[in-house]
Coordinates of C-alpha atoms in Angstrom, one line a residue:
M1 CA 39.8 -35.0 -2.2
V2 CA 41.3 -37.2 -4.8
N3 CA 40.0 -36.6 -8.3
G4 CA 40.3 -39.0 -11.2
K5 CA 40.5 -37.6 -14.7
S6 CA 40.9 -39.3 -18.1
G7 CA 43.5 -38.3 -20.6
A8 CA 41.0 -39.1 -23.4
A9 CA 37.3 -38.4 -23.8
T10 CA 36.5 -42.0 -24.8
P11 CA 38.6 -45.2 -24.4
N12 CA 39.9 -45.6 -27.9
K13 CA 42.5 -48.0 -29.1
G14 CA 46.1 -47.2 -27.9
Q15 CA 45.0 -44.5 -25.5
A16 CA 46.1 -44.0 -21.9
W17 CA 44.2 -42.9 -18.8
F18 CA 46.0 -40.8 -16.1
C19 CA 44.9 -39.9 -12.6
T20 CA 46.0 -36.3 -12.0
T21 CA 46.7 -36.2 -8.2
G22 CA 50.0 -34.4 -8.4
L23 CA 51.9 -37.6 -7.6
P24 CA 53.6 -39.9 -10.2
S25 CA 51.8 -43.1 -10.9
D26 CA 53.3 -46.3 -9.6
V27 CA 50.9 -48.8 -11.1
V28 CA 50.1 -49.4 -14.7
V29 CA 47.0 -51.5 -15.5
E30 CA 46.3 -52.7 -19.0
V31 CA 42.6 -53.4 -19.9
D32 CA 41.9 -54.2 -23.5
D33 CA 43.6 -51.4 -25.5
M34 CA 43.6 -48.9 -22.7
T35 CA 46.5 -48.3 -20.3
F36 CA 45.6 -46.8 -16.9
H37 CA 48.4 -45.0 -14.9
L38 CA 47.2 -45.2 -11.3
H39 CA 48.5 -45.4 -7.7
K40 CA 49.0 -48.4 -5.5
F41 CA 47.3 -47.2 -2.3
P42 CA 43.8 -46.4 -3.6
L43 CA 43.7 -49.6 -5.6
M44 CA 45.0 -51.9 -2.8
S45 CA 42.7 -50.3 -0.2
K46 CA 39.6 -51.5 -2.1
S47 CA 40.6 -54.4 -4.3
K48 CA 42.0 -57.6 -2.8
K49 CA 42.8 -58.9 -6.3
L50 CA 45.0 -55.8 -7.1
H51 CA 46.5 -55.9 -3.7
D52 CA 47.7 -59.5 -4.2
L53 CA 49.0 -58.8 -7.7
I54 CA 51.0 -55.7 -6.7
K55 CA 52.5 -57.4 -3.6
E56 CA 53.5 -60.4 -5.8
Q57 CA 55.3 -58.2 -8.2
E58 CA 57.1 -56.3 -5.5
A59 CA 58.4 -59.5 -3.9
N60 CA 59.7 -60.8 -7.2
K61 CA 62.1 -58.0 -7.9
V62 CA 65.5 -59.6 -8.6
Q63 CA 68.1 -56.9 -8.2
P64 CA 68.1 -54.3 -5.4
L65 CA 68.4 -50.7 -6.3
E66 CA 72.0 -50.4 -4.8
Q67 CA 73.5 -53.2 -6.9
R68 CA 72.1 -51.7 -10.1
Q69 CA 73.7 -48.3 -9.3
D70 CA 77.2 -49.9 -8.8
T71 CA 77.3 -51.6 -12.2
Q72 CA 76.2 -48.5 -14.1
N73 CA 78.5 -46.0 -15.9
D74 CA 78.5 -42.3 -15.1
D75 CA 77.8 -41.2 -18.7
V76 CA 74.4 -42.9 -18.8
E77 CA 73.3 -41.9 -15.3
S78 CA 70.2 -40.0 -16.6
E79 CA 69.0 -42.9 -18.7
D80 CA 69.4 -45.3 -15.8
D81 CA 67.3 -43.0 -13.6
E82 CA 64.4 -43.3 -16.1
D83 CA 64.9 -47.1 -16.1
L84 CA 64.8 -47.1 -12.3
V85 CA 61.5 -45.3 -12.4
E86 CA 60.1 -47.8 -14.8
Q87 CA 61.3 -50.7 -12.6
E88 CA 59.6 -49.2 -9.6
Q89 CA 56.2 -49.2 -11.4
C90 CA 54.0 -52.3 -11.2
H91 CA 52.5 -53.6 -14.4
V92 CA 49.1 -55.4 -14.2
S93 CA 47.3 -56.9 -17.1
L94 CA 43.6 -57.8 -16.8
T95 CA 42.4 -59.9 -19.8
E96 CA 38.7 -60.4 -20.6
F97 CA 37.6 -57.9 -18.0
P98 CA 33.8 -57.7 -17.7
G99 CA 32.5 -54.5 -19.4
G100 CA 36.0 -53.7 -20.8
S101 CA 38.0 -50.6 -20.1
E102 CA 34.9 -48.4 -19.5
T103 CA 33.8 -50.5 -16.6
F104 CA 37.3 -50.7 -15.1
E105 CA 37.5 -46.9 -15.4
A106 CA 34.4 -46.6 -13.2
A107 CA 35.8 -49.1 -10.8
A108 CA 39.1 -47.2 -10.5
K109 CA 37.2 -44.0 -9.8
F110 CA 35.3 -45.8 -7.1
C111 CA 38.7 -46.8 -5.5
Y112 CA 39.8 -43.2 -5.5
G113 CA 36.6 -42.2 -3.8
V114 CA 35.0 -40.5 -6.8
K115 CA 31.2 -40.7 -6.8
I116 CA 30.0 -42.9 -9.7
D117 CA 26.5 -42.7 -11.3
L118 CA 24.9 -46.1 -11.4
T119 CA 22.4 -46.9 -14.1
A120 CA 20.5 -49.9 -15.2
A121 CA 22.9 -50.5 -18.2
K122 CA 26.1 -50.2 -16.0
V123 CA 25.2 -51.9 -12.8
A124 CA 25.5 -55.5 -14.0
P125 CA 29.1 -55.0 -15.5
L126 CA 30.2 -53.1 -12.4
R127 CA 28.8 -55.9 -10.2
C128 CA 30.8 -58.4 -12.2
A129 CA 33.9 -56.1 -12.1
G130 CA 33.6 -56.0 -8.3
E131 CA 33.6 -59.8 -8.3
V132 CA 36.7 -60.1 -10.4
L133 CA 38.6 -57.5 -8.4
E134 CA 37.4 -59.0 -5.1
M135 CA 36.0 -55.8 -3.8
T136 CA 34.0 -57.4 -0.9
E137 CA 32.7 -56.1 2.4
E138 CA 35.2 -58.3 4.3
Y139 CA 38.1 -56.5 2.6
S140 CA 36.7 -53.0 2.8
E141 CA 33.5 -51.5 4.1
D142 CA 30.8 -50.1 1.7
N143 CA 32.7 -51.7 -1.2
L144 CA 31.7 -52.0 -4.9
I145 CA 29.9 -55.3 -4.6
S146 CA 27.6 -54.3 -1.8
K147 CA 26.9 -50.9 -3.5
T148 CA 25.9 -52.5 -6.9
E149 CA 23.9 -55.2 -5.2
R150 CA 21.8 -52.6 -3.3
Y151 CA 21.2 -50.6 -6.5
L152 CA 20.3 -53.7 -8.5
T153 CA 17.8 -55.0 -5.9
N154 CA 16.2 -51.7 -4.8
N155 CA 16.1 -49.9 -8.1
V156 CA 16.6 -52.0 -11.2
L157 CA 14.7 -55.1 -10.4
K158 CA 11.6 -53.2 -9.3
N159 CA 11.1 -51.6 -12.7
I160 CA 10.5 -53.7 -15.8
K161 CA 12.1 -51.3 -18.2
D162 CA 15.4 -51.1 -16.1
S163 CA 15.3 -54.9 -15.8
V164 CA 15.3 -55.2 -19.5
K165 CA 18.2 -52.8 -19.9
A166 CA 20.2 -54.7 -17.2
L167 CA 19.5 -58.0 -19.0
K168 CA 20.7 -56.5 -22.2
S169 CA 24.0 -55.5 -20.6
C170 CA 24.6 -59.1 -19.5
E171 CA 25.0 -60.3 -23.1
F172 CA 28.7 -59.3 -23.1
I173 CA 29.4 -60.8 -19.7
S174 CA 27.2 -63.8 -20.0
S175 CA 29.3 -66.4 -18.2
L176 CA 30.0 -64.3 -15.1
S177 CA 26.6 -62.8 -15.0
E178 CA 25.1 -66.3 -15.2
N179 CA 27.2 -67.5 -12.3
L180 CA 26.2 -64.5 -10.1
G181 CA 22.5 -65.1 -10.9
I182 CA 22.0 -61.6 -12.4
V183 CA 20.5 -63.0 -15.7
D184 CA 17.9 -65.2 -13.8
R185 CA 17.0 -62.4 -11.5
C186 CA 16.4 -60.0 -14.4
I187 CA 14.3 -62.5 -16.3
D188 CA 12.2 -63.3 -13.2
A189 CA 11.7 -59.6 -12.6
I190 CA 10.6 -59.0 -16.2
S191 CA 8.1 -61.9 -16.3
S192 CA 6.7 -61.0 -12.8
K193 CA 6.1 -57.4 -13.7
A194 CA 4.6 -58.4 -17.1
S195 CA 2.2 -60.8 -15.3
L196 CA 0.6 -57.9 -13.5
Y197 CA -0.4 -56.2 -16.7
D198 CA -3.9 -56.6 -17.9
P199 CA -4.6 -55.0 -21.3
T200 CA -8.3 -54.7 -20.5
L201 CA -7.6 -52.4 -17.5
F202 CA -6.2 -48.9 -17.6
G203 CA -2.5 -49.6 -17.7
W204 CA 0.6 -50.8 -15.9
P205 CA 0.9 -51.2 -12.1
V206 CA 1.3 -48.1 -10.1
N207 CA 5.0 -48.6 -9.3
D208 CA 5.8 -48.6 -13.0
V209 CA 4.1 -45.2 -13.7
V210 CA 6.3 -42.1 -13.4
V211 CA 4.5 -39.5 -11.4
T212 CA 5.5 -35.9 -10.8
S213 CA 3.8 -33.3 -8.6
S214 CA 3.3 -29.7 -9.7
G215 CA 1.2 -27.2 -7.9
G216 CA -0.5 -30.0 -5.9
S217 CA -1.6 -31.8 -9.0
R218 CA -0.3 -35.2 -10.1
K219 CA 0.2 -36.1 -13.7
K220 CA 1.7 -38.9 -15.7
N221 CA 4.8 -38.2 -17.7
M222 CA 3.8 -40.7 -20.3
T223 CA 0.8 -42.9 -21.1
S224 CA 0.7 -46.5 -20.2
S225 CA 0.8 -47.6 -23.9
K226 CA 4.0 -45.6 -24.5
M227 CA 5.6 -47.2 -21.4
R228 CA 4.5 -50.6 -22.6
D229 CA 6.0 -50.0 -26.0
A230 CA 9.2 -48.7 -24.5
W231 CA 10.1 -51.8 -22.6
V232 CA 8.8 -54.1 -25.4
E233 CA 11.0 -52.4 -27.9
D234 CA 14.0 -52.7 -25.5
L235 CA 13.1 -56.4 -25.1
A236 CA 13.3 -56.8 -28.9
Q237 CA 16.9 -55.8 -28.8
L238 CA 18.0 -58.9 -26.8
S239 CA 19.8 -61.8 -28.3
S240 CA 17.7 -64.8 -29.4
N241 CA 18.8 -66.9 -26.4
L242 CA 17.9 -64.4 -23.8
F243 CA 14.7 -63.4 -25.5
N244 CA 13.5 -67.0 -25.7
R245 CA 14.3 -67.4 -22.0
V246 CA 12.2 -64.4 -21.2
I247 CA 9.2 -65.7 -23.2
S248 CA 9.5 -69.1 -21.6
S249 CA 9.4 -67.5 -18.2
M250 CA 6.4 -65.4 -19.2
K251 CA 4.5 -68.6 -20.2
E252 CA 5.4 -70.2 -16.9
K253 CA 4.0 -67.3 -15.0
E254 CA 0.9 -67.3 -17.2
V255 CA 1.4 -63.8 -18.5
N256 CA -1.5 -62.4 -20.6
P257 CA -1.2 -63.9 -24.1
E258 CA -1.6 -60.4 -25.7
V259 CA 1.5 -59.2 -23.8
I260 CA 3.5 -62.2 -25.1
E261 CA 2.2 -61.7 -28.6
S262 CA 3.1 -58.0 -28.5
C263 CA 6.7 -58.9 -27.5
L264 CA 7.0 -61.5 -30.3
I265 CA 5.6 -59.0 -32.9
H266 CA 8.2 -56.4 -32.0
Y267 CA 11.0 -58.9 -32.0
A268 CA 10.0 -60.3 -35.4
K269 CA 9.7 -56.9 -36.9
R270 CA 13.2 -56.1 -35.8
C271 CA 14.7 -59.3 -37.2
F272 CA 12.6 -59.3 -40.4
P273 CA 11.9 -55.8 -41.6
G274 CA 10.1 -57.2 -44.7
I275 CA 7.2 -58.5 -42.6
S276 CA 5.6 -55.0 -42.6
R277 CA 4.8 -53.8 -46.1
S278 CA 5.0 -50.2 -44.9
N279 CA 8.6 -50.7 -43.8
R280 CA 10.9 -52.6 -46.2
K281 CA 14.2 -50.9 -45.2
P282 CA 16.5 -53.2 -43.2
T283 CA 17.5 -51.8 -39.8
P284 CA 21.1 -52.0 -38.4
S285 CA 20.0 -54.5 -35.8
S286 CA 18.5 -56.8 -38.4
S287 CA 21.9 -57.5 -39.9
M288 CA 22.7 -59.7 -36.9
M289 CA 21.2 -62.7 -38.9
A290 CA 24.1 -63.8 -41.1
S291 CA 22.5 -66.7 -43.0
E292 CA 19.2 -67.9 -44.3
A293 CA 19.3 -70.9 -42.1
E294 CA 19.7 -68.8 -39.0
Q295 CA 16.8 -66.6 -40.1
R296 CA 14.7 -69.7 -40.7
Q297 CA 15.5 -71.1 -37.3
L298 CA 14.7 -67.8 -35.6
L299 CA 11.4 -67.5 -37.5
E300 CA 10.4 -71.0 -36.4
T301 CA 11.3 -70.2 -32.8
I302 CA 9.1 -67.1 -32.9
V303 CA 6.2 -69.0 -34.4
S304 CA 6.4 -71.8 -31.9
N305 CA 6.2 -69.3 -29.0
F306 CA 3.0 -67.7 -30.3
P307 CA 0.0 -68.1 -28.0
T308 CA -2.8 -70.3 -29.3
E309 CA -5.5 -67.9 -28.0
K310 CA -7.3 -65.7 -30.4
S311 CA -6.0 -62.1 -30.4
S312 CA -8.3 -59.2 -29.7
R313 CA -5.9 -56.7 -31.5
S314 CA -8.0 -55.5 -34.4
Q315 CA -6.3 -55.8 -37.8
A316 CA -2.7 -55.1 -36.7
A317 CA -1.9 -58.6 -35.4
T318 CA -3.7 -60.2 -38.3
R319 CA -1.7 -58.2 -40.8
F320 CA 1.5 -59.1 -39.0
L321 CA 0.6 -62.8 -39.2
F322 CA 0.1 -62.6 -42.9
G323 CA 3.5 -60.9 -43.2
L324 CA 5.0 -63.7 -41.1
L325 CA 3.4 -66.2 -43.4
R326 CA 4.9 -64.6 -46.5
T327 CA 8.3 -64.5 -44.8
A328 CA 8.0 -68.2 -44.0
N329 CA 7.3 -68.9 -47.6
I330 CA 10.4 -66.9 -48.7
L331 CA 12.7 -68.6 -46.2
N332 CA 11.2 -72.0 -47.1
A333 CA 10.3 -72.7 -43.5
S334 CA 9.0 -76.1 -42.3
E335 CA 5.5 -77.2 -43.0
A336 CA 4.7 -77.3 -39.3
C337 CA 5.8 -73.6 -39.0
K338 CA 3.6 -72.6 -42.0
S339 CA 0.6 -74.6 -40.7
A340 CA 0.9 -73.0 -37.3
V341 CA 0.8 -69.5 -38.8
E342 CA -2.2 -70.4 -41.1
K343 CA -4.1 -71.9 -38.1
K344 CA -3.5 -68.7 -36.1
I345 CA -4.7 -66.6 -39.0
G346 CA -7.8 -68.8 -39.5
A347 CA -8.8 -68.2 -35.9
Q348 CA -9.2 -64.4 -36.6
L349 CA -9.8 -64.3 -40.4
E350 CA -12.7 -61.9 -40.0
Q351 CA -10.1 -59.2 -39.0
A352 CA -8.2 -59.6 -42.3
T353 CA -8.4 -57.3 -45.3
L354 CA -8.4 -58.2 -49.0
D355 CA -4.9 -57.0 -49.4
D356 CA -3.8 -59.5 -46.7
L357 CA -5.2 -62.4 -48.7
L358 CA -3.3 -61.6 -51.8
I359 CA -0.3 -63.9 -51.0
P360 CA 1.9 -64.5 -54.1
S361 CA 2.8 -68.0 -55.2
Y362 CA 6.4 -68.7 -54.3
S363 CA 6.5 -72.2 -55.6
Y364 CA 7.5 -73.1 -59.1
L365 CA 4.9 -75.9 -59.0
T366 CA 2.0 -73.5 -58.7
E367 CA 0.8 -71.9 -61.9
T368 CA -1.5 -69.3 -60.4
L369 CA -0.4 -65.8 -59.5
Y370 CA -1.7 -66.0 -56.0
D371 CA -1.4 -68.9 -53.5
V372 CA -5.1 -70.1 -53.6
D373 CA -4.3 -73.3 -51.8
C374 CA -3.0 -71.4 -48.8
I375 CA -6.2 -69.3 -48.6
E376 CA -8.3 -72.5 -48.8
R377 CA -6.4 -74.0 -45.9
I378 CA -6.8 -70.8 -43.9
L379 CA -10.5 -70.7 -44.7
G380 CA -10.7 -74.4 -43.6
H381 CA -9.2 -73.5 -40.2
F382 CA -11.6 -70.6 -39.8
L383 CA -14.7 -72.8 -40.5
A384 CA -13.4 -75.5 -38.1
D385 CA -12.9 -72.9 -35.4
F386 CA -16.3 -71.3 -36.2
D387 CA -18.1 -74.6 -36.0
G388 CA -16.4 -75.3 -32.7
R389 CA -17.5 -72.0 -31.2
E390 CA -21.0 -72.5 -32.6
I391 CA -21.3 -75.9 -30.9
E392 CA -20.0 -74.6 -27.6
G393 CA -21.8 -71.2 -27.5
D394 CA -24.8 -71.5 -29.8
G395 CA -25.8 -75.1 -29.4
D396 CA -29.3 -74.2 -28.1
Q397 CA -30.0 -72.0 -31.2
T398 CA -31.6 -73.0 -34.4
L399 CA -29.8 -73.0 -37.7
G400 CA -31.9 -70.1 -38.9
N401 CA -30.6 -67.8 -36.2
A402 CA -26.9 -68.9 -36.6
R403 CA -25.8 -66.1 -38.9
S404 CA -23.0 -64.3 -37.1
P405 CA -21.1 -61.1 -38.1
A406 CA -17.8 -63.0 -38.2
I407 CA -18.8 -65.4 -41.0
M408 CA -20.6 -62.6 -42.8
L409 CA -17.4 -60.6 -42.9
V410 CA -15.5 -63.6 -44.1
G411 CA -18.1 -64.2 -46.8
K412 CA -17.7 -60.7 -48.1
L413 CA -13.9 -61.1 -47.9
I414 CA -13.9 -64.3 -49.9
D415 CA -16.2 -62.8 -52.5
G416 CA -13.7 -60.0 -53.0
Y417 CA -10.8 -62.5 -53.2
L418 CA -12.7 -64.5 -55.8
S419 CA -13.1 -61.3 -57.9
E420 CA -9.4 -60.6 -57.7
I421 CA -8.1 -64.1 -58.6
A422 CA -10.8 -64.6 -61.3
S423 CA -8.8 -62.7 -63.8
D424 CA -5.9 -65.2 -63.6
S425 CA -6.0 -67.2 -66.8
N426 CA -4.2 -70.1 -65.1
L427 CA -6.9 -70.5 -62.4
K428 CA -8.7 -73.8 -63.0
P429 CA -12.5 -73.9 -63.0
E430 CA -12.5 -76.6 -60.3
K431 CA -10.4 -74.4 -58.0
F432 CA -12.7 -71.4 -58.5
I433 CA -15.8 -73.5 -57.8
Q434 CA -14.3 -75.2 -54.8
L435 CA -13.4 -71.9 -53.1
A436 CA -16.7 -70.3 -54.0
L437 CA -18.7 -73.2 -52.5
S438 CA -16.5 -73.6 -49.4
L439 CA -18.6 -71.2 -47.3
P440 CA -22.1 -72.2 -46.0
E441 CA -24.4 -70.2 -48.3
E442 CA -27.2 -69.7 -45.8
K443 CA -24.9 -68.2 -43.1
A444 CA -22.2 -66.4 -45.1
R445 CA -24.1 -64.4 -47.7
L446 CA -27.2 -62.3 -47.5
Y447 CA -27.0 -61.5 -51.3
D448 CA -25.0 -63.3 -54.0
D449 CA -24.0 -60.1 -55.9
G450 CA -20.4 -60.6 -54.9
V451 CA -20.4 -64.1 -56.3
Y452 CA -22.0 -63.0 -59.5
R453 CA -19.3 -60.3 -59.9
A454 CA -16.6 -62.9 -59.5
V455 CA -18.4 -65.2 -62.0
D456 CA -18.6 -62.4 -64.5
V457 CA -14.9 -61.6 -64.2
Y458 CA -14.0 -65.3 -64.5
L459 CA -16.1 -65.8 -67.6
K460 CA -14.6 -62.7 -69.2
A461 CA -11.0 -63.8 -68.5
H462 CA -11.7 -67.4 -69.7
P463 CA -13.6 -67.0 -73.0
W464 CA -12.4 -70.4 -74.3
L465 CA -14.5 -72.4 -71.6
S466 CA -17.0 -74.9 -72.9
E467 CA -20.7 -74.5 -72.3
E468 CA -20.6 -77.2 -69.6
D469 CA -17.8 -75.4 -67.7
R470 CA -19.6 -72.1 -68.0
E471 CA -22.8 -73.6 -66.6
K472 CA -20.7 -75.1 -63.7
I473 CA -19.1 -71.7 -63.0
S474 CA -22.5 -69.9 -63.1
G475 CA -23.9 -72.6 -60.8
V476 CA -22.0 -71.3 -57.8
M477 CA -24.3 -68.3 -57.5
D478 CA -27.9 -68.4 -56.2
C479 CA -30.1 -66.5 -58.6
Q480 CA -32.8 -66.2 -55.9
K481 CA -30.4 -64.0 -53.8
L482 CA -29.5 -61.5 -56.5
T483 CA -30.6 -57.9 -56.0
L484 CA -32.5 -56.0 -58.7
E485 CA -29.4 -54.3 -60.0
A486 CA -27.6 -57.6 -60.3
C487 CA -30.6 -59.2 -62.0
T488 CA -30.8 -56.4 -64.5
H489 CA -27.1 -56.7 -65.4
A490 CA -27.2 -60.5 -65.6
A491 CA -30.3 -60.5 -67.9
Q492 CA -28.2 -58.8 -70.6
N493 CA -24.9 -60.5 -69.8
E494 CA -23.9 -62.3 -73.0
R495 CA -21.1 -64.2 -71.1
L496 CA -23.6 -66.1 -69.0
P497 CA -25.0 -69.4 -70.3
L498 CA -28.7 -69.4 -71.5
R499 CA -29.8 -71.5 -68.5
A500 CA -28.4 -69.0 -66.0
V501 CA -30.1 -66.0 -67.8
V502 CA -33.5 -67.8 -67.9
Q503 CA -33.2 -68.6 -64.2
V504 CA -32.4 -64.9 -63.5
L505 CA -35.5 -63.8 -65.4
F506 CA -37.7 -66.5 -63.8
F507 CA -36.7 -65.6 -60.2
E508 CA -37.0 -61.9 -60.9
Q509 CA -40.6 -62.4 -61.9
L510 CA -41.1 -64.7 -58.9
Q511 CA -39.9 -62.1 -56.5
L512 CA -42.2 -59.5 -58.1
R513 CA -45.1 -61.9 -57.7
H514 CA -44.3 -62.4 -54.0
A515 CA -44.0 -58.7 -53.5
I516 CA -47.4 -58.0 -55.1
A517 CA -49.0 -60.8 -53.1
G518 CA -47.6 -59.3 -49.9
T519 CA -49.0 -55.9 -50.9
L520 CA -52.5 -57.5 -51.5
I521 CA -52.5 -59.2 -48.1
T522 CA -51.6 -55.9 -46.4
A523 CA -54.4 -54.1 -48.3
D524 CA -57.0 -56.7 -47.2
I525 CA -56.0 -56.4 -43.6
A526 CA -56.2 -52.6 -43.8
A527 CA -59.6 -52.8 -45.4
S528 CA -61.1 -55.2 -42.9
E529 CA -59.9 -53.0 -40.0
S530 CA -61.3 -49.9 -41.5
T531 CA -64.8 -51.3 -42.1
R532 CA -65.3 -53.1 -38.8
P533 CA -65.8 -50.0 -36.6
S534 CA -68.3 -48.5 -39.1
V535 CA -70.6 -51.4 -38.9
Q536 CA -70.4 -51.4 -35.1
D537 CA -71.2 -47.7 -35.0
E538 CA -74.2 -48.2 -37.3
D539 CA -75.6 -50.9 -34.9
E540 CA -75.1 -48.6 -31.9
G541 CA -77.0 -45.8 -33.8
E542 CA -80.0 -48.0 -34.4
R543 CA -80.1 -49.0 -30.7
D544 CA -80.1 -45.3 -29.7
G545 CA -83.2 -44.7 -31.8
G546 CA -81.8 -41.8 -33.9
D547 CA -81.0 -39.5 -30.9
G548 CA -78.2 -37.2 -31.2
G549 CA -79.3 -34.9 -34.1
T550 CA -76.4 -33.3 -35.8
G551 CA -73.9 -35.8 -34.3
A552 CA -75.8 -38.7 -36.0
G553 CA -75.6 -36.9 -39.4
R554 CA -71.8 -36.5 -39.1
E555 CA -71.4 -40.2 -38.3
Q556 CA -73.6 -41.2 -41.3
S557 CA -71.4 -39.0 -43.5
T558 CA -68.3 -40.7 -42.2
W559 CA -69.7 -44.1 -42.9
K560 CA -70.5 -43.2 -46.5
E561 CA -67.0 -41.8 -47.0
A562 CA -65.4 -45.0 -45.6
I563 CA -67.6 -47.2 -47.8
R564 CA -66.6 -45.1 -50.9
E565 CA -62.9 -45.5 -50.0
N566 CA -63.3 -49.3 -49.5
Q567 CA -64.9 -49.6 -52.9
V568 CA -61.9 -47.7 -54.6
L569 CA -59.5 -50.0 -52.6
R570 CA -61.3 -53.1 -53.8
L571 CA -61.1 -51.9 -57.4
D572 CA -57.3 -51.5 -57.0
M573 CA -57.1 -55.0 -55.5
D574 CA -59.0 -56.5 -58.4
S575 CA -56.5 -54.8 -60.7
M576 CA -53.6 -56.2 -58.8
R577 CA -55.1 -59.7 -58.9
T578 CA -55.5 -59.5 -62.6
R579 CA -51.8 -58.5 -62.9
V580 CA -50.8 -61.5 -60.7
H581 CA -52.7 -63.9 -62.9
E582 CA -50.9 -62.4 -65.9
L583 CA -47.6 -62.9 -64.2
E584 CA -48.5 -66.5 -63.5
R585 CA -49.3 -67.1 -67.1
E586 CA -45.9 -65.6 -68.1
C587 CA -44.1 -67.8 -65.7
S588 CA -45.8 -70.8 -67.1
S589 CA -44.9 -69.7 -70.6
M590 CA -41.2 -69.3 -69.5
K591 CA -41.2 -72.8 -68.1
R592 CA -42.4 -74.2 -71.4
V593 CA -39.7 -72.2 -73.3
V594 CA -37.0 -73.6 -71.0
Q595 CA -38.3 -77.1 -71.6
K596 CA -38.2 -76.5 -75.4
I597 CA -34.6 -75.2 -75.1
D598 CA -33.5 -78.2 -73.2
K599 CA -35.0 -80.5 -75.9
V600 CA -33.5 -78.6 -78.8
G601 CA -30.0 -78.4 -77.1
S602 CA -29.0 -75.0 -78.4
A603 CA -30.5 -71.7 -78.9
S604 CA -30.7 -69.5 -82.0
P605 CA -28.4 -66.4 -82.2
S606 CA -31.4 -64.1 -81.5
W607 CA -32.7 -66.0 -78.4
R608 CA -32.3 -63.0 -76.1
S609 CA -34.3 -60.8 -78.4
T610 CA -37.0 -63.6 -78.7
I611 CA -37.3 -63.8 -74.9
T612 CA -37.4 -60.1 -74.6
R613 CA -40.1 -59.7 -77.3
K614 CA -42.2 -62.6 -76.0
F615 CA -42.4 -61.6 -72.4
G616 CA -42.1 -57.8 -72.8
C617 CA -38.9 -57.6 -70.6
K618 CA -37.0 -54.4 -71.2
F619 CA -33.9 -53.7 -69.2
K620 CA -31.4 -50.9 -69.0
T621 CA -27.7 -51.8 -69.1
Q622 CA -26.3 -51.3 -65.6
V623 CA -23.0 -52.2 -63.9
C624 CA -23.4 -54.4 -60.8
D625 CA -21.0 -53.7 -58.0
S626 CA -21.7 -56.1 -55.1
H627 CA -19.5 -54.1 -52.7
E628 CA -21.6 -50.9 -52.9
S629 CA -23.7 -50.3 -49.9
T630 CA -26.6 -49.0 -52.1
V631 CA -27.4 -52.5 -53.2
V632 CA -28.6 -53.5 -49.8
E633 CA -30.2 -50.1 -49.1
N634 CA -32.2 -50.2 -52.3
R635 CA -33.3 -53.7 -51.5
K636 CA -34.5 -52.6 -48.0
G637 CA -36.1 -49.5 -49.4
R638 CA -38.1 -51.4 -52.0
H639 CA -39.3 -53.9 -49.4
H640 CA -40.4 -51.1 -47.1
T641 CA -42.3 -49.4 -49.9
N642 CA -44.2 -52.6 -50.8
Q643 CA -45.2 -53.1 -47.2
R644 CA -46.7 -49.6 -47.1

């Protein structure tokens, strides 16, 4: 059996490849920088192209061997013998051979009858090599073209990961692989297999899952998520042209939008490592983008291919979109590209975090540290999308029941964002007020502690504001929706204007009045229910005529005890009513004080001590943090105690 061996481990520049069969080579084939020393018969038996080239060279020999020997001198006979050997060899040069010298080496081994191992990465170049060398079935049975076609059809195109690898190998033989239809077949196989995947189900189709049997049990070698990531990562290694064609084919076959989105995310992360804040190091593959213009064009292409449907991928996809938006700002992408990303983010803003919203200002025209205008646009897209969903899905509900978790999450997110940007000295009051009032108050916030915290930070960072501006800033919070901790802090906050402090005190007293009134109503109901059965039992006792002896005495003792408890409860209720009347008088006095303050126009330096001394309000200094869960829990606990 003929055995082909290489004179070098790898085909480096200037190296030669020899076939050790014991016979001198009579054909020299040059492919790129590699020289192959082969034999005529094996090559001519499989390749019609090499057969024609060798026959043509043999027919064009000018001088017969006998004529050359007559004209030579005896003293140079040995040198002439070497020249004769060189003249007998045929020299063939194959330029731009598909797959280079490595592929020709595999084809040469095939001609010698050596078994070659076909893989997904090698089959496409070998198929093109067989086409160039004309290794058809008509010329020789079981030739290279038929062998590679069978492997491509029966093995590669039935597996999505192998199809991606084969498509990747076509980048270096693009023209020939296009003419042979290999590229289109690989793209069609990838999109067809991807269309069978449903992220809501368990995993990939059965034929894509590698299964092994051991001891009668079957187990998967890898999970479906790992297999999905494997081919998606391979897909991200494609050139932009082939990748765009794959995405277009996926859209035509209506592949699940989450699959398309996952492919785009992996591709963008490879091309723009700065998108992910956790990975800022450039990868070797990311250096393929030579200029900023090419990067901008690629970014706009990726954004244009993003599906319009809302993603169900938790926070990962949303974080990536914010990174994509920052990259678009750095590369100065088109306004249409930025708007598309902002709209995509707005559709899933409830999945974002506060760190995502802190987008730096990249424009010299913007004075603020963070891009507040961008967040306003994103919030506008969210509200428009929320209103649309509310009309379609909740049209039969009343406005009072329209508070959804999504808008509550966004409300908390915007409150935190306001607290972060409030310390920026260049943030205008109008911009702060506009962003704070952009959310529907009755739907987005259960309490206004977050807004109060942002107002407090803003007033602290802007001490030069006029009284009018301070009142406008304080007007964004609803004093009726502050918890007890926030009210306590606000009552002693010297940065708040007088009107805001008086409103806080007034509504705190009003809340206390409502709480006491609710307690009284509950006590009245409990008293009426406890006395009603006693009267009924007394009437029944009179109808029975006093029968029952000891049982009647026990019932009479129970009646007396119930009457005694009712009397004590009535005394407590009378005391509560008295306290309510006192609170009403205090509220009336506070109203008159507010009216006097409005008439005078300014307050004396000791106005806080005057109000405290007049109404007997004593507070402890506490720090209000609207993001602590204890605020809501204390509120609920207090309400539950009052009901009891």
